[in-house]
């Protein structure tokens, strides 16, 4: 038996936050993207409620542009842990005419997710959506609260945020409001990777080096998949050894050249990395204030 | 892994953002793409140096106005230690943000512009750090390049500042003075070549020496219960665990405890983190306990050591910092959240306002406005199990929630 329980201050904080969510809200849900951050959240939730089961469902907003490896992984995880999974599809929002598919060179469904998410929140009357966003990802996220109140339209009012003092979390909300909860707010990318290594957490294979058909654009490496990613004729396909640092949609997640085939070498690579994680998110490059605008519209 | 949380305070233009940006730059924490963005913007604006403040100023509105208006968090690590800086604006209206930033911090950096010296705002910044019992304070005397790196000026500011120290009742506070130039990098991460007369550590060098093992001093464990775990699955049919975060001290298996409010006595039987068992839960750890006897415990109850009881309060006297645009008045009702416990409270008296610059009190008060600090009394509908803030930072503070808007409108430090 070990003598003391203290170990990781970030883990202690995240578990505390998850327990507060379950205690203060009636219908929490974990927004599950299949990426490493939401997988880390699932592990933290397991720890927080052990030996009980995770007392909330997972919600996946499926853009239809996912990497197949992510979906396989998701289904296996849900089965192994006996979790409830809710999937809502962006394609359905498009079919219902609620949103319009983007076209052209930079078309992605990343923006469209918001509408599908807000509909799902309304459908299930979720009052707390747990997300894996971290403050170190992007400047606008640095100001996000741990309990972040959204109005009926899913909007974030960054100038009118509740102060968060000590570790007291105020989960009181008005009718129609809901809260986005960010238990790993204070983690950095390296913290997440180190935790995955330390806890031996399984993650989708695309995070590790593999051979992939890709093409180059704007100095970034894009997945070659003519069904999903628009490609100009002069953008030629080649096969390279790459991995992904962040896993979003195929149409908005760039790969990096890497030989890191296991978690130890990935952690090593992150330690030495010189391009920040979001540098590989094509949608953020569109404008400096991109993230903040999307957040005001209800993007998580 | 260790984490050190730091708050910053300074008046507008004292160089807070530049200092933080400089720390990030000199510790090689700025990634190439961020650095490129800073270089591009600095050039576009026609600066002949890199504007490191661009590394921290987050929101569009801020970029337009060129000032920091809310708390932003900045992360970097050096060696085995991770640092989280809460960048809080120092403008006179923003007491509330500073209090917020300092509430989660173990250390604070207070900036002073060497050309201006100690000003009224400096008193305010220090007052808040003192009120919140932030243990380690670094006074960074900045823009030394603009005063010829003068030792006399540094010493004058230091001795002016020390006069405030005499006015405080918090003698355990460690205050260090460091002459820096954030713009040029003197004594931030690297020692200055321009100030051979200074033999002390750099700002980062000093932060590296601080103890992160104990966030708060004191050794009386409190265990507020967040959730009761009753899995009712086959393997754990009779399992009844109590989950929460230990604060104020350590709890161990075998400790004789009392559950409040029922005052039932028992012993700690097991301590779990996930599926692993431990002998001791040190302060700030999130654990699940089981007790030797089956007793009725629910959320908001508190487990304490039998011979170290907190005060059981139905009336509370506290120093309140008001944070809302509505006013606090006598007879107003608020939800008072103490840790994870929520009770209803009514304001019975506003005794006096405290000038947040050590200049005294103001007894003639009817109401509190945003950023006011005052002695206030409350009556509660149910008791809370609390300690004086000066003895236990976590168990001695509460927040006030407006029942109409549900906003967090104030914070209190129990006397
Ligand atoms: N000469 C000099 N200028 C500085 C120094 N630190 C900051 N500044 C300048 O002071 C101005 C205000 O700095 P900034 O970091 O934005 O201040 P903040 O409002 O406290 O965040 C900017 O023009 C900085 O370049 C310093 O050490 N020396």
XYZ file of C-alpha atoms and ligand atoms in Angstrom:
743
model
C 0.000 0.000 0.000
C 1.251 3.488 -0.789
C 1.486 5.852 2.084
C 0.144 9.128 0.805
C -2.461 10.183 -1.690
C -1.669 13.535 -3.202
C 0.469 13.035 -6.265
C -0.862 15.188 -9.062
C -2.358 18.594 -8.187
C -3.968 18.903 -11.613
C -5.674 15.529 -11.229
C -6.902 16.468 -7.754
C -8.406 19.669 -9.101
C -10.083 17.960 -12.084
C -11.640 15.244 -9.923
C -12.932 17.882 -7.514
C -14.538 19.771 -10.413
C -16.177 16.643 -11.875
C -17.687 15.791 -8.502
C -19.051 19.321 -8.189
C -20.721 19.000 -11.592
C -22.542 15.844 -10.600
C -23.575 17.323 -7.262
C -24.734 20.699 -8.576
C -26.432 19.801 -11.857
C -29.312 17.560 -12.819
C -28.363 16.588 -16.359
C -24.643 16.789 -17.028
C -23.070 15.387 -20.177
C -19.491 14.913 -21.317
C -18.756 16.312 -24.772
C -16.721 13.566 -26.349
C -14.751 14.262 -29.505
C -12.605 11.157 -29.549
C -9.532 13.307 -29.040
C -6.947 12.914 -26.300
C -8.419 15.634 -24.107
C -11.865 14.102 -23.923
C -10.358 10.643 -23.459
C -8.418 12.064 -20.519
C -11.682 13.437 -19.128
C -13.240 9.985 -19.302
C -10.349 8.580 -17.268
C -10.674 11.359 -14.696
C -14.417 10.712 -14.442
C -13.757 7.021 -13.878
C -11.468 7.948 -11.017
C -13.816 10.552 -9.579
C -16.762 8.185 -9.163
C -15.066 4.844 -8.577
C -16.274 2.286 -7.591
C -19.492 3.728 -8.977
C -20.016 4.120 -12.711
C -19.564 7.402 -14.556
C -22.895 9.080 -13.757
C -23.398 10.950 -17.037
C -23.583 10.080 -20.750
C -21.110 11.037 -23.471
C -22.285 13.232 -26.338
C -20.482 13.052 -29.648
C -21.274 15.654 -32.286
C -20.441 13.700 -35.407
C -19.434 15.944 -38.281
C -19.225 13.035 -40.687
C -15.648 14.140 -41.330
C -14.086 12.140 -38.529
C -11.133 9.902 -38.919
C -12.497 6.327 -39.002
C -9.927 5.405 -36.331
C -11.588 7.842 -33.932
C -15.036 6.344 -34.360
C -13.757 2.796 -33.885
C -11.946 3.887 -30.784
C -15.016 5.683 -29.424
C -17.253 2.667 -29.809
C -14.771 0.356 -28.170
C -14.224 2.671 -25.195
C -17.939 3.080 -24.613
C -18.438 -0.675 -24.694
C -15.545 -1.486 -22.399
C -16.589 1.008 -19.749
C -20.311 0.401 -20.126
C -21.021 4.062 -20.853
C -24.048 5.659 -22.436
C -23.208 7.318 -25.768
C -25.391 9.830 -27.578
C -24.463 10.711 -31.168
C -25.943 13.662 -33.048
C -24.952 14.256 -36.648
C -24.100 17.507 -38.403
C -25.344 15.855 -41.602
C -28.819 15.842 -40.105
C -28.652 19.570 -39.338
C -27.628 20.083 -42.973
C -30.442 17.870 -44.269
C -32.959 19.729 -42.141
C -31.737 22.994 -43.624
C -30.604 24.381 -40.268
C -27.087 25.005 -41.489
C -25.508 25.313 -44.908
C -22.524 23.257 -45.928
C -19.435 25.371 -46.625
C -17.869 25.033 -50.058
C -14.483 25.764 -51.585
C -10.912 25.226 -50.717
C -11.186 25.680 -46.958
C -14.626 24.147 -46.478
C -14.995 22.482 -43.092
C -17.818 21.429 -40.841
C -16.164 22.724 -37.725
C -18.378 25.818 -37.519
C -21.511 23.831 -38.265
C -21.089 21.664 -35.171
C -22.324 24.486 -32.972
C -25.879 24.298 -34.258
C -26.049 20.525 -33.833
C -24.642 20.826 -30.328
C -27.143 23.480 -29.262
C -29.999 21.349 -30.620
C -28.755 18.341 -28.661
C -28.495 20.404 -25.468
C -32.079 21.488 -25.954
C -33.323 18.005 -26.888
C -31.884 16.375 -23.761
C -32.188 19.442 -21.500
C -28.538 19.174 -20.540
C -27.628 21.779 -17.928
C -23.873 21.143 -17.777
C -21.638 20.194 -20.694
C -18.205 18.977 -19.651
C -15.519 19.783 -22.203
C -11.804 19.180 -22.548
C -10.763 22.714 -23.491
C -7.577 24.004 -21.906
C -6.584 27.577 -21.223
C -3.147 27.136 -22.744
C -4.568 26.284 -26.165
C -5.344 29.774 -27.295
C -5.301 33.337 -26.012
C -9.084 33.747 -25.787
C -9.389 30.483 -23.876
C -6.974 31.814 -21.274
C -9.885 33.809 -19.846
C -12.408 31.008 -19.745
C -13.840 30.113 -16.344
C -14.079 26.568 -15.016
C -17.882 26.890 -14.801
C -18.697 29.056 -17.800
C -22.315 30.165 -18.086
C -23.958 30.148 -21.536
C -27.286 31.759 -22.335
C -30.222 30.236 -24.222
C -28.376 30.762 -27.484
C -25.228 29.068 -26.266
C -23.455 32.414 -26.221
C -20.434 33.254 -24.138
C -20.329 36.762 -22.727
C -16.659 37.123 -21.995
C -16.965 40.546 -20.385
C -19.569 39.461 -17.921
C -18.088 36.340 -16.408
C -18.543 35.246 -12.838
C -15.477 35.580 -10.678
C -14.201 32.205 -9.433
C -12.693 32.428 -5.975
C -10.586 29.819 -4.225
C -12.018 26.513 -5.386
C -15.667 27.410 -4.861
C -17.744 26.721 -7.959
C -21.072 28.492 -8.338
C -23.354 26.237 -10.372
C -26.546 28.267 -9.889
C -28.135 29.047 -13.244
C -31.317 30.614 -14.542
C -33.864 28.714 -16.560
C -32.610 28.230 -20.109
C -28.993 28.775 -19.200
C -26.448 26.004 -19.107
C -22.870 25.727 -18.056
C -19.784 24.602 -19.914
C -17.399 22.943 -17.514
C -13.673 22.685 -18.129
C -12.046 20.362 -15.584
C -8.659 20.368 -17.304
C -8.553 24.144 -17.802
C -5.219 24.371 -16.044
C -3.513 21.549 -17.911
C -1.064 22.191 -20.709
C -0.668 19.985 -23.745
C 2.395 18.432 -22.145
C 0.498 17.776 -18.905
C -2.145 15.830 -20.845
C 0.423 13.765 -22.707
C 2.409 13.042 -19.560
C -0.797 11.933 -17.838
C -1.674 9.633 -20.731
C 1.769 8.117 -20.422
C 1.710 7.827 -16.645
C -1.800 6.354 -16.528
C -1.275 4.141 -19.531
C -4.402 5.480 -21.235
C -5.248 4.065 -24.624
C -5.716 6.625 -27.435
C -6.615 6.358 -31.141
C -3.817 5.116 -33.390
C -3.666 8.298 -35.474
C -1.847 10.034 -32.606
C 1.127 7.810 -33.367
C 3.350 7.819 -36.439
C 1.836 6.005 -39.393
C 2.034 6.084 -43.176
C -0.669 8.267 -44.692
C -1.621 9.698 -48.080
C -1.337 13.472 -47.730
C -0.835 16.689 -49.686
C 0.761 20.041 -48.815
C -1.036 23.360 -48.584
C -0.021 26.630 -46.870
C 2.911 24.885 -45.218
C 0.624 22.352 -43.517
C 0.104 18.665 -44.221
C -3.474 17.710 -45.085
C -5.056 14.274 -45.237
C -5.742 13.053 -48.744
C -9.380 12.007 -48.876
C -11.242 13.325 -51.880
C -14.637 12.581 -50.346
C -14.029 14.877 -47.418
C -11.134 17.238 -48.056
C -11.314 19.559 -51.054
C -8.136 19.466 -53.119
C -6.926 21.543 -56.074
C -5.575 19.712 -59.071
C -2.008 20.897 -58.524
C -2.017 19.700 -54.930
C -0.452 16.306 -55.373
C -0.812 13.301 -53.174
C 2.165 11.647 -51.559
C 2.704 9.091 -48.824
C 4.518 10.274 -45.694
C 5.076 9.111 -42.115
C 3.015 11.454 -39.980
C 0.977 11.676 -36.812
C -1.665 14.023 -35.438
C -1.188 16.226 -32.401
C -4.827 17.072 -32.180
C -7.721 15.157 -33.589
C -10.611 17.118 -34.986
C -12.139 16.833 -38.393
C -10.155 15.553 -41.302
C -10.944 18.788 -43.098
C -9.469 20.998 -40.400
C -6.734 18.998 -38.683
C -3.241 19.027 -40.102
C -0.735 16.245 -39.605
C 2.882 16.663 -38.541
C 5.879 14.754 -39.828
C 6.896 12.403 -37.047
C 8.475 9.082 -36.286
C 7.036 8.971 -32.770
C 5.465 5.539 -32.751
C 4.710 5.185 -29.040
C 3.696 7.321 -26.095
C 7.221 7.732 -24.737
C 8.486 9.212 -27.982
C 5.348 11.353 -28.367
C 5.902 12.902 -24.921
C 9.524 13.467 -25.850
C 8.481 15.119 -29.089
C 6.018 17.436 -27.334
C 8.675 18.487 -24.864
C 10.846 19.610 -27.715
C 8.088 20.972 -29.911
C 8.315 24.476 -31.245
C 4.967 24.851 -32.960
C 2.038 25.116 -30.606
C -0.715 22.603 -30.920
C -3.255 24.976 -32.371
C -0.766 26.018 -35.022
C -1.877 22.784 -36.615
C -5.546 23.740 -36.565
C -6.335 25.153 -39.952
C -9.468 26.973 -38.825
C -7.588 29.145 -36.341
C -5.259 30.427 -38.985
C -8.152 32.102 -40.733
C -7.954 35.064 -38.412
C -6.292 36.107 -35.211
C -9.595 36.528 -33.454
C -11.030 33.335 -34.900
C -11.443 31.418 -31.665
C -13.027 34.249 -29.788
C -15.624 34.764 -32.512
C -16.492 31.094 -32.595
C -16.828 30.995 -28.846
C -19.208 33.911 -28.778
C -21.371 31.917 -31.159
C -21.499 28.940 -28.839
C -18.657 26.769 -30.070
C -17.089 24.889 -27.227
C 5.083 17.250 -10.621
C 4.745 20.563 -8.824
C 2.501 23.480 -9.663
C 3.070 27.032 -8.428
C 0.218 29.492 -8.941
C 1.185 33.145 -9.082
C -0.870 36.331 -9.294
C 0.387 39.597 -10.708
C -0.544 43.150 -9.793
C 0.533 46.489 -11.147
C -0.971 49.688 -12.452
C -1.674 50.080 -16.147
C 1.594 50.500 -18.056
C 3.862 49.415 -15.229
C 4.924 46.607 -17.553
C 3.062 43.573 -16.262
C 2.340 42.066 -19.660
C 5.874 42.810 -20.778
C 7.264 41.069 -17.710
C 5.162 37.953 -18.270
C 5.992 37.931 -21.974
C 9.664 38.294 -21.090
C 9.490 35.330 -18.701
C 7.881 33.237 -21.440
C 10.471 34.352 -23.982
C 13.511 33.778 -21.795
C 12.300 30.361 -20.633
C 11.728 29.464 -24.297
C 8.058 28.893 -23.593
C 6.885 30.865 -26.609
C 6.342 28.555 -29.532
C 7.589 29.558 -32.963
C 4.134 30.399 -34.264
C 3.370 32.603 -31.266
C 6.723 34.312 -31.551
C 6.153 34.888 -35.259
C 2.755 36.443 -34.519
C 4.371 38.780 -31.980
C 7.144 39.740 -34.406
C 4.634 40.387 -37.176
C 2.354 42.535 -35.057
C 5.229 44.471 -33.459
C 6.587 45.256 -36.914
C 3.193 46.222 -38.287
C 2.755 48.675 -35.442
C 6.150 50.146 -36.184
C 7.904 49.190 -32.919
C 11.656 48.744 -32.969
C 11.517 46.060 -30.240
C 9.371 43.001 -29.658
C 6.183 43.830 -27.788
C 6.019 40.841 -25.428
C 2.790 42.076 -23.940
C 1.164 40.642 -27.077
C 1.828 37.188 -25.674
C -0.761 37.657 -22.958
C -3.434 40.137 -24.001
C -6.224 37.785 -24.983
C -9.477 39.314 -26.017
C -10.328 41.384 -29.067
C -11.728 44.174 -26.925
C -8.462 44.307 -25.093
C -6.438 44.408 -28.223
C -8.541 47.321 -29.383
C -8.189 49.245 -26.154
C -4.677 47.998 -25.536
C -5.346 47.119 -21.883
C -5.904 43.934 -19.932
C -9.437 43.834 -18.558
C -9.934 40.425 -17.027
C -8.022 37.607 -15.446
C -6.010 35.608 -17.970
C -4.035 32.483 -17.172
C -0.586 31.853 -18.554
C 1.295 28.573 -18.350
C 4.929 27.666 -18.550
C 7.239 25.168 -16.974
C 10.863 25.116 -15.989
C 12.559 22.009 -14.694
C 10.061 19.927 -12.754
C 7.871 22.833 -11.836
C 4.851 24.141 -13.732
C 3.836 27.748 -13.258
C 0.387 29.215 -13.682
C 0.290 32.996 -13.751
C -3.048 34.695 -13.192
C -2.602 37.979 -15.026
C -4.894 40.365 -13.201
C -5.418 43.961 -14.143
C -4.325 46.562 -11.650
C -6.628 49.402 -12.595
C -8.360 50.990 -9.666
C -11.802 49.610 -10.631
C -10.638 46.088 -10.767
C -10.137 45.143 -7.137
C -12.484 42.277 -7.833
C -10.215 40.752 -10.449
C -7.194 41.041 -8.243
C -8.952 39.387 -5.349
C -10.013 36.607 -7.695
C -6.499 36.055 -9.002
C -4.913 36.168 -5.560
C -7.457 33.718 -4.118
C -5.947 30.796 -5.998
C -2.333 31.904 -5.814
C 0.523 30.912 -3.549
C 2.677 33.863 -4.549
C 2.229 37.345 -6.019
C 4.339 39.642 -8.127
C 3.663 43.336 -7.499
C 5.080 45.687 -10.113
C 6.303 49.189 -9.468
C 7.464 51.617 -12.156
C 10.904 52.773 -10.944
C 10.219 56.279 -12.246
C 7.033 56.610 -10.202
C 7.979 54.696 -7.060
C 5.417 53.626 -4.471
C 2.043 55.135 -5.349
C -1.440 54.802 -3.901
C -2.151 51.829 -6.163
C 0.845 49.985 -4.770
C -0.742 50.179 -1.343
C -3.941 48.716 -2.761
C -2.168 45.879 -4.487
C -0.323 44.991 -1.355
C -3.430 45.379 0.793
C -5.260 42.744 -1.213
C -2.375 40.317 -1.050
C -2.259 40.902 2.632
C -6.015 40.477 3.094
C -5.897 37.226 1.127
C -2.908 35.960 3.091
C -0.718 35.378 0.037
C 2.440 34.133 1.635
C 5.177 35.109 -0.808
C 5.340 38.524 -2.423
C 7.858 39.581 -5.038
C 8.051 43.345 -5.483
C 9.484 43.817 -8.974
C 10.771 47.346 -9.411
C 10.542 47.672 -13.191
C 11.894 49.963 -15.900
C 15.234 50.249 -14.120
C 16.713 51.048 -17.562
C 14.837 54.351 -17.492
C 16.440 55.410 -14.179
C 20.021 54.512 -15.139
C 19.828 51.299 -13.140
C 20.218 53.432 -10.033
C 20.798 51.684 -6.734
C 19.664 54.771 -4.787
C 16.297 54.792 -6.519
C 15.871 51.078 -5.865
C 16.717 51.522 -2.194
C 14.404 54.498 -1.820
C 11.450 52.537 -3.269
C 12.300 49.553 -1.113
C 12.349 51.595 2.072
C 9.109 53.369 1.119
C 7.486 49.996 0.632
C 8.808 48.676 3.923
C 6.848 51.365 5.707
C 3.652 49.665 4.568
C 4.894 46.364 5.929
C 4.975 47.867 9.397
C 1.248 48.478 9.148
C 0.275 44.841 8.650
C -0.583 42.117 11.112
C 0.681 39.296 8.899
C 4.224 38.827 10.020
C 4.855 35.480 8.318
C 4.559 37.062 4.882
C 7.825 36.949 2.879
C 8.423 40.074 0.812
C 11.372 40.286 -1.619
C 12.496 43.235 -3.733
C 14.039 42.757 -7.175
C 15.178 45.510 -9.591
C 14.240 44.545 -13.162
C 13.895 45.732 -16.693
C 11.165 43.631 -18.241
C 11.782 45.176 -21.636
C 15.470 44.320 -21.741
C 15.323 41.199 -19.579
C 17.425 42.330 -16.605
C 16.892 40.123 -13.519
C 13.784 38.495 -14.954
C 15.172 35.090 -15.918
C 18.797 36.105 -16.451
C 20.870 38.102 -13.991
C 21.440 41.734 -14.992
C 24.814 42.939 -16.201
C 23.677 46.507 -15.699
C 23.161 46.263 -11.940
C 26.334 44.787 -10.431
C 25.276 46.273 -7.085
C 22.390 43.792 -6.846
C 23.360 40.349 -5.491
C 19.927 38.802 -5.068
C 18.057 36.329 -7.243
C 16.173 37.005 -10.463
C 12.365 36.932 -10.474
C 12.229 33.364 -11.794
C 15.164 32.324 -9.633
C 13.189 33.469 -6.611
C 9.994 31.682 -7.687
C 11.997 28.482 -8.069
C 12.916 28.565 -4.382
C 9.316 28.762 -3.108
C 7.758 25.734 -1.451
C 4.843 24.326 -3.442
C 4.151 21.384 -1.185
C 1.723 23.253 1.028
C -0.668 25.653 -0.602
C -1.879 26.931 2.724
C -0.249 26.804 6.086
C -1.951 25.160 9.022
C -2.474 21.582 10.014
C -6.099 21.015 10.916
C -7.672 18.797 8.273
C -11.212 19.504 7.104
C -13.023 17.153 4.775
C -16.146 18.702 3.230
C -18.179 15.985 1.555
C -18.900 16.502 -2.126
C -20.652 13.263 -3.002
C -21.594 10.006 -1.334
C -20.593 6.946 -3.357
C -23.033 4.050 -3.151
C -22.479 2.007 -6.292
C -25.037 -0.711 -5.475
C -23.290 -3.023 -7.920
C -22.613 -6.655 -7.166
C -18.962 -6.236 -6.248
C -19.638 -3.203 -4.048
C -23.061 -3.932 -2.663
C -22.430 -2.463 0.757
C -19.829 0.096 -0.215
C -20.492 3.535 1.208
C -17.753 6.055 0.483
C -17.478 9.794 1.000
C -15.759 11.788 -1.714
C -14.145 15.165 -1.286
C -10.951 17.159 -1.191
C -8.972 17.337 2.032
C -8.126 20.860 3.066
C -6.033 22.430 5.788
C -4.051 19.356 6.828
C -3.665 15.600 6.363
C -6.100 12.781 7.213
C -4.951 9.225 7.887
C -6.455 5.776 8.266
C -7.302 5.248 11.928
C -7.867 8.938 12.694
C -10.670 9.440 15.186
C -13.141 11.715 13.482
C -16.436 13.486 13.985
C -19.056 14.139 11.316
C -20.725 17.540 11.394
C -23.501 18.496 11.908
C -24.641 15.171 13.411
C -21.579 15.062 15.732
C -21.376 11.314 15.258
C -17.956 9.867 16.009
C -16.130 7.237 13.989
C -12.738 6.326 12.554
C -11.282 6.609 9.071
C -11.291 3.032 7.765
C -9.952 3.330 4.224
C -8.698 6.041 1.880
C -9.139 5.518 -1.849
C -7.988 7.283 -4.965
C -9.658 5.351 -7.755
C -8.952 1.668 -7.028
C -5.833 2.311 -4.956
C -5.711 2.514 -1.190
C -3.541 4.864 0.821
C -2.602 5.416 4.454
C -2.773 9.181 4.338
C -4.578 11.799 2.293
C -2.491 14.964 2.289
C -4.022 18.391 1.956
C -5.562 19.242 -1.424
C -5.925 15.613 -2.476
C -9.231 14.399 -3.915
C -10.039 11.101 -2.237
C -12.877 8.808 -1.174
C -13.035 7.754 2.482
C -14.860 4.975 4.191
C -15.642 5.055 7.902
C -15.575 2.304 10.513
C -19.301 2.652 11.249
C -22.301 3.043 9.006
C -23.522 6.535 9.635
C -25.765 8.870 7.788
C -23.628 11.405 5.924
C -24.628 13.617 3.029
C -23.229 16.322 0.759
C -22.259 19.448 2.619
C -21.472 17.569 5.838
C -17.909 17.806 7.093
C -15.542 15.221 8.531
C -13.010 16.626 11.026
C -10.679 15.202 13.641
C -12.539 14.600 16.878
C -10.363 16.900 18.953
C -9.946 19.681 16.372
C -13.411 21.002 15.823
C -14.096 24.074 13.686
C -16.567 26.726 14.815
C -20.190 25.905 14.157
C -21.546 29.257 13.070
C -25.080 30.505 12.581
C -23.853 34.060 12.682
C -20.823 35.138 10.700
C -18.610 38.218 10.917
C -16.474 38.616 7.842
C -14.432 40.984 5.762
C -16.349 41.167 2.491
C -15.100 42.249 -0.895
C -18.099 43.268 -2.994
C -17.864 42.379 -6.681
C -21.142 43.309 -8.299
C -22.808 46.362 -9.826
C -25.819 45.901 -7.526
C -25.408 47.124 -3.950
C -25.078 45.164 -0.752
C -27.408 46.561 1.887
C -28.548 45.585 5.347
C -31.422 43.047 5.288
C -30.445 41.812 1.806
C -30.520 38.041 1.394
C -27.913 36.006 -0.419
C -26.989 32.392 -0.919
C -23.806 31.964 1.063
C -21.581 29.225 -0.354
C -18.934 28.014 2.051
C -16.830 25.371 0.304
C -19.420 23.008 -1.180
C -22.074 23.956 1.338
C -24.852 26.413 0.469
C -26.964 28.179 3.067
C -29.227 31.217 3.031
C -27.920 34.374 4.636
C -29.230 37.777 5.561
C -27.062 40.862 6.058
C -27.555 41.999 9.661
C -25.008 44.791 9.813
C -22.429 46.640 7.753
C -20.011 47.731 10.443
C -17.529 49.786 8.494
C -15.788 50.102 5.178
C -12.051 49.540 5.056
C -9.900 51.765 2.882
C -7.876 49.272 0.892
C -4.688 51.300 1.289
C -4.112 50.950 5.036
C -5.465 54.469 5.619
C -8.219 53.470 8.011
C -11.950 52.834 8.095
C -15.180 54.585 7.277
C -17.961 53.906 9.773
C -20.738 55.817 8.078
C -21.875 53.251 5.511
C -25.299 52.291 4.247
C -24.373 50.108 1.310
C -21.466 48.536 -0.510
C -20.613 49.279 -4.137
C -18.478 47.228 -6.486
C -14.882 46.905 -5.207
C -15.732 48.028 -1.661
C -14.198 46.106 1.215
C -16.067 46.102 4.528
C -16.780 44.333 7.788
C -20.195 42.708 7.441
C -22.301 40.475 9.699
C -24.670 37.794 8.465
C -27.250 35.502 9.981
C -27.581 32.036 8.433
C -30.557 29.694 8.145
C -28.292 26.679 8.748
C -24.873 26.509 10.378
C -21.548 26.309 8.560
C -18.453 24.610 9.984
C -15.726 27.154 9.519
C -12.351 28.430 10.696
C -11.048 31.984 10.815
C -9.582 32.815 7.409
C -6.213 33.620 8.930
C -6.001 30.059 10.263
C -7.387 28.125 7.318
C -7.594 29.890 3.986
C -9.856 27.289 2.380
C -12.248 26.723 5.232
C -12.380 30.385 6.189
C -13.754 31.884 2.980
C -17.179 31.979 1.357
C -18.822 33.470 -1.710
C -22.144 35.299 -1.921
C -24.591 34.471 -4.706
C -27.437 36.757 -5.763
C -30.656 34.765 -5.762
C -32.137 36.733 -8.647
C -29.264 36.683 -11.090
C -27.364 33.687 -9.680
C -24.170 35.681 -10.124
C -21.291 35.490 -7.692
C -21.477 38.956 -6.155
C -19.019 38.919 -3.287
C -16.442 37.046 -1.290
C -16.037 36.918 2.483
C -13.146 36.160 4.803
C -14.350 34.893 8.147
C -13.032 36.683 11.230
N 11.952 51.169 -20.934
C 11.165 50.184 -20.467
N 9.898 50.117 -20.887
C 9.115 49.113 -20.412
C 9.607 48.157 -19.488
N 8.600 47.294 -19.207
C 7.542 47.693 -19.936
N 7.842 48.796 -20.673
C 6.958 49.534 -21.585
O 5.883 50.068 -20.853
C 4.685 50.049 -21.615
C 3.593 49.318 -20.867
O 3.933 47.940 -20.722
P 2.846 46.795 -20.577
O 3.594 45.546 -20.370
O 1.875 46.843 -21.702
O 2.157 47.257 -19.237
P 0.893 46.656 -18.432
O -0.207 47.602 -18.692
O 1.334 46.677 -17.028
O 0.660 45.266 -18.934
C 5.042 49.397 -22.931
O 5.266 50.408 -23.874
C 6.307 48.632 -22.615
O 7.127 48.468 -23.724
C 10.969 48.281 -19.050
O 11.487 47.493 -18.250
N 11.688 49.308 -19.568
